[in-house]
Coordinates of C-alpha atoms in Angstrom, one line a residue:
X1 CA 137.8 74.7 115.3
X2 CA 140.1 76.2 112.9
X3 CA 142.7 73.6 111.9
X4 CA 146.9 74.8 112.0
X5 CA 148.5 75.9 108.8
X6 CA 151.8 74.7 107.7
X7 CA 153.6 76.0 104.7
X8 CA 155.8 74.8 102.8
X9 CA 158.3 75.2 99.9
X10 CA 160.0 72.4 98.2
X11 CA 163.0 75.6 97.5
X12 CA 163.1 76.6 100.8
X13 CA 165.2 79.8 99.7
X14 CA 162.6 81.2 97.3
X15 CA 162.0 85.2 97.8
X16 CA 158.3 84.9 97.1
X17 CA 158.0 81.6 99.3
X18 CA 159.5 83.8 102.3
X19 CA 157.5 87.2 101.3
X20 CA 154.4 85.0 101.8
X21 CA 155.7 83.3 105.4
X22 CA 156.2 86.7 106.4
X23 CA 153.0 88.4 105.5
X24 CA 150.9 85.2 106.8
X25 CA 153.7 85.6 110.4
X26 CA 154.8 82.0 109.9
X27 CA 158.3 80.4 109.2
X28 CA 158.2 77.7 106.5
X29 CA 158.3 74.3 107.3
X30 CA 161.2 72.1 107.3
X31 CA 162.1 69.9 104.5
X32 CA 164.5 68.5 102.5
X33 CA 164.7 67.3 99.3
X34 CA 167.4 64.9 97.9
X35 CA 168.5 63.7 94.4
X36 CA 169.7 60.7 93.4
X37 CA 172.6 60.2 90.3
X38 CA 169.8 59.2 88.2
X39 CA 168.1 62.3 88.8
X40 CA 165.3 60.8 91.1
X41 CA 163.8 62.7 93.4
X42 CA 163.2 61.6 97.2
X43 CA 161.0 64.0 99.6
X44 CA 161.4 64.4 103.1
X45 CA 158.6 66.1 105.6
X46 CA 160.7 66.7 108.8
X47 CA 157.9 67.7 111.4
X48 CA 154.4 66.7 111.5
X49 CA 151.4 67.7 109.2
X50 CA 148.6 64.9 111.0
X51 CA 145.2 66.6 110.9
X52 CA 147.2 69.8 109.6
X53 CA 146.0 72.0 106.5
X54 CA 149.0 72.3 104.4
X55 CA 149.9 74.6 102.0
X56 CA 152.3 74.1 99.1
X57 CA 154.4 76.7 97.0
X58 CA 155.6 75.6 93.6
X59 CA 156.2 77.6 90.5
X60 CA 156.4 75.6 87.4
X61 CA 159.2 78.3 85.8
X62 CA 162.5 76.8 84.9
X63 CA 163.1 72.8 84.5
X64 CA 159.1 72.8 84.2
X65 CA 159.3 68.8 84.3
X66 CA 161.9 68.2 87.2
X67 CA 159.1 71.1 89.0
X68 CA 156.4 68.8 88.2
X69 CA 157.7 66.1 89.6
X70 CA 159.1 67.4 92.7
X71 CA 155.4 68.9 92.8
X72 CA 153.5 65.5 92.8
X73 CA 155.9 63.8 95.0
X74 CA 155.5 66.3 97.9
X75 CA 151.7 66.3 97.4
X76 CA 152.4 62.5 98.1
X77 CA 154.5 62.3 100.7
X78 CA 151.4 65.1 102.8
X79 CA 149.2 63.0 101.8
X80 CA 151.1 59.7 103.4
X81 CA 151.8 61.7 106.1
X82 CA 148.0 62.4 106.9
X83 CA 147.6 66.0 106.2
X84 CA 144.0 67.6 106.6
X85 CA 144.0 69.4 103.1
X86 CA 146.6 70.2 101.3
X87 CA 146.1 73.3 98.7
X88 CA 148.9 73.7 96.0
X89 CA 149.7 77.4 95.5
X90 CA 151.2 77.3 91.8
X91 CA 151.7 81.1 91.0
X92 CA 152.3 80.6 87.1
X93 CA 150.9 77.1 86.1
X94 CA 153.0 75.0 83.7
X95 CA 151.8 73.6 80.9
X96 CA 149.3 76.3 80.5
X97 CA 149.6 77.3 76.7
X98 CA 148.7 73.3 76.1
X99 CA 145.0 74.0 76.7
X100 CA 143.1 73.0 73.5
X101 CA 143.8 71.1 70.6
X102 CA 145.1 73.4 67.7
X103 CA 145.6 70.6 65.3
X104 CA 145.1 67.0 64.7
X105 CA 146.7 64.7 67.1
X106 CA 147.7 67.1 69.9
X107 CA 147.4 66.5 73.2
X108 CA 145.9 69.0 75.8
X109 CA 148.9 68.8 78.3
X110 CA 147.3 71.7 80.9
X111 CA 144.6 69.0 81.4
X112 CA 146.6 65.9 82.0
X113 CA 148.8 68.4 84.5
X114 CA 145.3 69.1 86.4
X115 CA 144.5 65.2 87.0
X116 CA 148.1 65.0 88.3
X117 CA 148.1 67.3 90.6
X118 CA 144.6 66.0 91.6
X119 CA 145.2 62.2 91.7
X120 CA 148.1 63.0 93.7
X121 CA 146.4 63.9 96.3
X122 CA 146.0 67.8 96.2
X123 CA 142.2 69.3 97.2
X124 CA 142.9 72.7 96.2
X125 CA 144.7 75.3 94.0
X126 CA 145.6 78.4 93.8
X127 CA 147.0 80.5 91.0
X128 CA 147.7 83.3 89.4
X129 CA 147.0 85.3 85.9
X130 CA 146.0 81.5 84.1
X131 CA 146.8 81.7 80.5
X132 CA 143.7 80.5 79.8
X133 CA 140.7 81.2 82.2
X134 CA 139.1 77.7 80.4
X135 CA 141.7 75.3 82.9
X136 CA 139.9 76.2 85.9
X137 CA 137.6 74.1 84.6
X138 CA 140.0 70.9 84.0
X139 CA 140.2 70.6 87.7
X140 CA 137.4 68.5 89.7
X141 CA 139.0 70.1 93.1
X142 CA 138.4 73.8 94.1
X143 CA 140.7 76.4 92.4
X144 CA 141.1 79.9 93.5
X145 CA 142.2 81.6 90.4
X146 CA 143.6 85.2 91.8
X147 CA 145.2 88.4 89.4
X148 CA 148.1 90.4 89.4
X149 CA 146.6 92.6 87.4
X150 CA 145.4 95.3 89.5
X151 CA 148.5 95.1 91.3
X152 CA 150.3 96.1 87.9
X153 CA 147.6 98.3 87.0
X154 CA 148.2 100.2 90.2
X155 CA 151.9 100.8 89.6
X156 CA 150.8 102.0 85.7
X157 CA 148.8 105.1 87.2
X158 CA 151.3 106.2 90.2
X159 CA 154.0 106.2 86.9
X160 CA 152.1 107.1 83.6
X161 CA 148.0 107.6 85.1
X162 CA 148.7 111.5 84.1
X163 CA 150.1 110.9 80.5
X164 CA 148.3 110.6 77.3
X165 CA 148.2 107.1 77.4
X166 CA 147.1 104.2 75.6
X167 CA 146.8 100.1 76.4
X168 CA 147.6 98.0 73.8
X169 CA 146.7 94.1 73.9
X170 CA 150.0 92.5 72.2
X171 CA 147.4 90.4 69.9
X172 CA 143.7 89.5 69.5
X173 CA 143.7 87.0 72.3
X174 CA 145.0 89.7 74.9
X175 CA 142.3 92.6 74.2
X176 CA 140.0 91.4 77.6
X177 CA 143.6 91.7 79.7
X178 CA 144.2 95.1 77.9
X179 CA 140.8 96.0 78.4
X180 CA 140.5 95.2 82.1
X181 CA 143.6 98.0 82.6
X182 CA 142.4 100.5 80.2
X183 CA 139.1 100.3 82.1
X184 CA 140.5 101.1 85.2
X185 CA 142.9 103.7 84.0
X186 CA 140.5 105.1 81.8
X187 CA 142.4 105.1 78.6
X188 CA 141.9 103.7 75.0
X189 CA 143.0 100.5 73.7
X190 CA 145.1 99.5 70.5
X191 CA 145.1 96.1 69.3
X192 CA 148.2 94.3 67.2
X193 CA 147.1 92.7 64.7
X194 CA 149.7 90.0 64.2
X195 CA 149.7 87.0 61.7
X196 CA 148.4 83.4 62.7
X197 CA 151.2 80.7 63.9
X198 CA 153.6 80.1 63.4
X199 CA 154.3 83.2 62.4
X200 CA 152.8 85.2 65.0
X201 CA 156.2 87.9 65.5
X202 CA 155.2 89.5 62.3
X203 CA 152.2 92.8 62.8
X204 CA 150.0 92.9 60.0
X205 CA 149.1 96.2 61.8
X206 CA 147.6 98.2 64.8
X207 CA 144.0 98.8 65.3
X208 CA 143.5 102.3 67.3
X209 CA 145.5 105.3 68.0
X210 CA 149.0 105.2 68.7
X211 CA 150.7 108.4 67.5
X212 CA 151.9 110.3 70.2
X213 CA 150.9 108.6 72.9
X214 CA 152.7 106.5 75.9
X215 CA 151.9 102.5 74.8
X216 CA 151.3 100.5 77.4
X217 CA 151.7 96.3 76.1
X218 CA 149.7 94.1 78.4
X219 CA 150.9 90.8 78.4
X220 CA 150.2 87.9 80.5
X221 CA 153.5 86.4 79.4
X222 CA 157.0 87.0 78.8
X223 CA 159.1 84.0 77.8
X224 CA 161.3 84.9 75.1
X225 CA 161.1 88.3 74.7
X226 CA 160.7 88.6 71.3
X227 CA 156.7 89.7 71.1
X228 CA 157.7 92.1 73.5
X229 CA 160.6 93.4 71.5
X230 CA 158.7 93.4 68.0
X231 CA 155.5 95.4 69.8
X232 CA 158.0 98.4 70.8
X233 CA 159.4 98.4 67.4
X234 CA 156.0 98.4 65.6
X235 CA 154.6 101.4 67.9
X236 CA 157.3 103.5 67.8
X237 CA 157.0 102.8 63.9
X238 CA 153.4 103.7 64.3
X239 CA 154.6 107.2 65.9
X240 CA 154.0 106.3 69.8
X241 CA 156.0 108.6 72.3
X242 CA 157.6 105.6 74.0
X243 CA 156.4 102.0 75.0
X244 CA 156.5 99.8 78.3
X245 CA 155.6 96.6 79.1
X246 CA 154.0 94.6 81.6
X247 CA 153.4 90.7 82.4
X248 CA 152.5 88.6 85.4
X249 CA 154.4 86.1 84.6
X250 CA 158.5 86.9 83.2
X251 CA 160.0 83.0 82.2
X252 CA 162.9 84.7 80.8
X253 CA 164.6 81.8 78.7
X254 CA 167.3 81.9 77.1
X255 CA 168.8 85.5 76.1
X256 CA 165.0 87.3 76.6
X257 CA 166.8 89.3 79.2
X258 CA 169.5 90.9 77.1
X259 CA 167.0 90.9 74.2
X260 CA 164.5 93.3 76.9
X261 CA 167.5 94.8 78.0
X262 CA 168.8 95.7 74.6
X263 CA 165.1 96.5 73.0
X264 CA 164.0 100.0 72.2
X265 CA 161.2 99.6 75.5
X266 CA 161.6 102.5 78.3
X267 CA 160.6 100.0 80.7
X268 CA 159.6 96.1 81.6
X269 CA 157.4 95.9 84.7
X270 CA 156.3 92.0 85.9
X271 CA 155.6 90.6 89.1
X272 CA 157.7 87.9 91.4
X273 CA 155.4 85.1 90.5
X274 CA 158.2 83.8 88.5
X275 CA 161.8 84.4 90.4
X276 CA 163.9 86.0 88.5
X277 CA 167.8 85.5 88.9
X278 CA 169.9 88.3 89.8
X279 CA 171.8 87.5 86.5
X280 CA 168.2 88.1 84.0
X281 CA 167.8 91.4 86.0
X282 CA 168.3 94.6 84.6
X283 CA 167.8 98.2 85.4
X284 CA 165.0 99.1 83.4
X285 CA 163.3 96.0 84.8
X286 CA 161.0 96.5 87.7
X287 CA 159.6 93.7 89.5
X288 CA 156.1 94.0 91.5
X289 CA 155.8 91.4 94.5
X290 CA 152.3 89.4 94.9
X291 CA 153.4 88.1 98.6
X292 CA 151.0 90.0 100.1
X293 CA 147.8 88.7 97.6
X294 CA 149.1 84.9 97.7
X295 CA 149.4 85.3 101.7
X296 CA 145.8 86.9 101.6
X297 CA 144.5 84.3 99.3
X298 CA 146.1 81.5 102.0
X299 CA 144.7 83.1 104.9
X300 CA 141.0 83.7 102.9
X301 CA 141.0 79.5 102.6
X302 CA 142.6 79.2 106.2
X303 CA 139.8 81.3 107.7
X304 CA 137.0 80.3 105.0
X305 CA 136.8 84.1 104.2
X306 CA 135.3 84.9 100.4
X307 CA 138.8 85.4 97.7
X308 CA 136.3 87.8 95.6
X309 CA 138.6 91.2 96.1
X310 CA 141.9 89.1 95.0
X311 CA 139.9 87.6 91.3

C-alpha cells in the first residue's frame, strides 16, 4: 500500500517550493519556524507525519549556514515525529565546491555536510546539477542526482539551434557539461584555457573555433559573476559574433547581478533551483523552472517508478 506524501518547505513562500506542490496537486504542509534573539532556531510540524513519507525542500543558496541548520533541525523534528521516510530535496547542494582536499590541511566540507544530513535522520536525497558527480558517493543513503541540463539545452535550440553555434566549457573541468549540450545540439566545443588558482579569471587562451560564431558558456555555476563576465570578453576578443550564458545554479552574491547586467553577454539563462530576488533580476536574464522535473523526481520515489529520464 502506497504510503501518503507530505511536503514540506521550511520557507513556505518559496516559488519553486509551490511550482513543485502544484505539479505533484498537493498544498504544502503547515509549519512554522521561529527564531530566538540569539539566532536559534526552533521547528514546529503542525499536522501529523506518523507512518507518512515526507519530503523536504531546502536550497542551501544564501545564509548557507543558518540553511543548514534550519535543514537538520527539521530532518529532526520528522524524525521525532515518526515519519516513514523522509527524502531531502536540496536542488543546489551547499558546500559542494569543498569536495577534495586541494592542499594540505583542508577539510572536505561536502562530505561532513552528507553525514549531517544523514545522521540527522534523512534516508534519501535528491539534487540537482552536483558540482562534483564524486559526492554522490559521500552519502551511505540513496541519492537521486537529477540535471537541468536538458532543460537548458532545450531552451538553447528553440533560441540559437539554427545559428552557427559553438559550446564553450568556461575551463577544463566543465568540457563533459559542455560536451553533453554540444552533443545534443550538434555543435562544436571550445575550451578556455584559464590559469590554475587562485588565479583562475585570467584565459591563457581558447582551444577551438570561435570567430564568428554564437558562444554558448556552459556553466554549472554562477556565484559572482566574474568567470562569466571575463569568458564574454575573451570570445568577443577571439572574434565570436556574440556570447550567452547558461548555469543551473545562479548564487548571485554580492553585485554579480549588476556585473551580468552591465557585461558585454546578449543573454544569461539559469534555472529556479536557486530563487532569485526580484531585486538580482534583470531583463537580459531569463530564468528556466525545474518544478516540473523535481515534482517528477518526488512522484518517481513516491510511486517507486525508475528516475533514469530525469539523470
Amino acid at each position: 500500500m502506497s504510503r501518503e506524501m507530505k511536503l514540506f518547505s521550511i520557507s513556505n513562500e518559496r516559488p519553486l517550493a509551490l511550482k513543485i506542490a502544484e505539479n505533484l496537486g498537493v498544498s504544502l504542509c503547515k509549519m512554522s519556524l521561529q527564531r530566538f534573539s540569539d539566532g536559534e532556531v526552533k521547528v514546529s510540524i503542525e499536522e501529523s507525519v506518523r507512518g507518512k513519507n515526507c519530503y523536504l525542500l531546502q536550497s542551501m543558496n544564501r545564509n548557507v549556514n543558518e540553511r543548514m541548520m534550519e535543514l537538520l533541525i527539521m530532518i529532526d523534528a520528522l524524525k521525532r515525529a515518526s515519519a516513514h521516510q523522509i527524502t531531502v530535496v536540496m536542488p543546489y547542494y551547499g558546500y559542494s565546491r569543498q569536495n577534495q582536499k586541494a592542499r594540505c590541511r583542508e577539510p572536505i566540507t561536502a562530505k561532513l555536510v552528507a553525514d549531517l544530513i544523514s545522521r540527522a535522520g534523512a534516508t534519501r536525497l535528491i539534487s540537482v546539477d552536483l558540482y562534483a558527480a564524486q559526492i554522490q558517493g559521500f552519502f551511505d543513503i540513496p541519492i537521486d542526482h537529477i540535471s537541468a541540463v536538458p532543460l537548458i539545452t532545450e531552451e538553447l535550440l528553440k533560441k540559437y539551434g539554427d545559428k552557427d553555434t559553438v559550446i564553450v566549457a568556461p575551463d577544463h573541468k566543465g568540457v563533459g557539461r559542455a560536451r553533453r549540450v554540444a552533443e545534443k545540439m550538434q555543435k562544436p566545443i571550445a575550451i578556455l584555457n584559464r590559469k590554475s588558482y587562485p588565479y583562475e579569471k585570467e584565459i591563457i587562451n581558447i582551444i577551438g573555433e570561435v570567430r564568428g560564431k554564437t558562444a554558448i558558456v556552459v556553466d554549472d555555476i554562477i556565484d559572482t559573476g566574474l568567470r562569466a563576465m571575463t569568458s564574454a570578453e575573451k570570445l568577443l576578443e577571439a572574434g565570436a559574433l556574440e556570447v550567452i550564458a547558461c548555469a543551473t545554479h545562479a548564487v548571485l552574491v554580492g553585485d554579480a547581478a549588476k556585473r551580468l547586467a552591465d557585461s558585454k553577454l546578449k543573454e544569461i539563462i539559469v534555472t529556479d533551483a536557486i530563487d532569485i530576488p526580484l531585486e538580482k533580476q534583470f531583463d537580459r536574464l531569463e530564468i528556466i523552472s525545474i518544478g516540473a522535473a523535481l515534482a517528477s523526481a518526488i512522484s518517481g520515489v513516491q510511486e517507486n517508478r525508475s528516475l533514469h529520464p530525469l539523470f
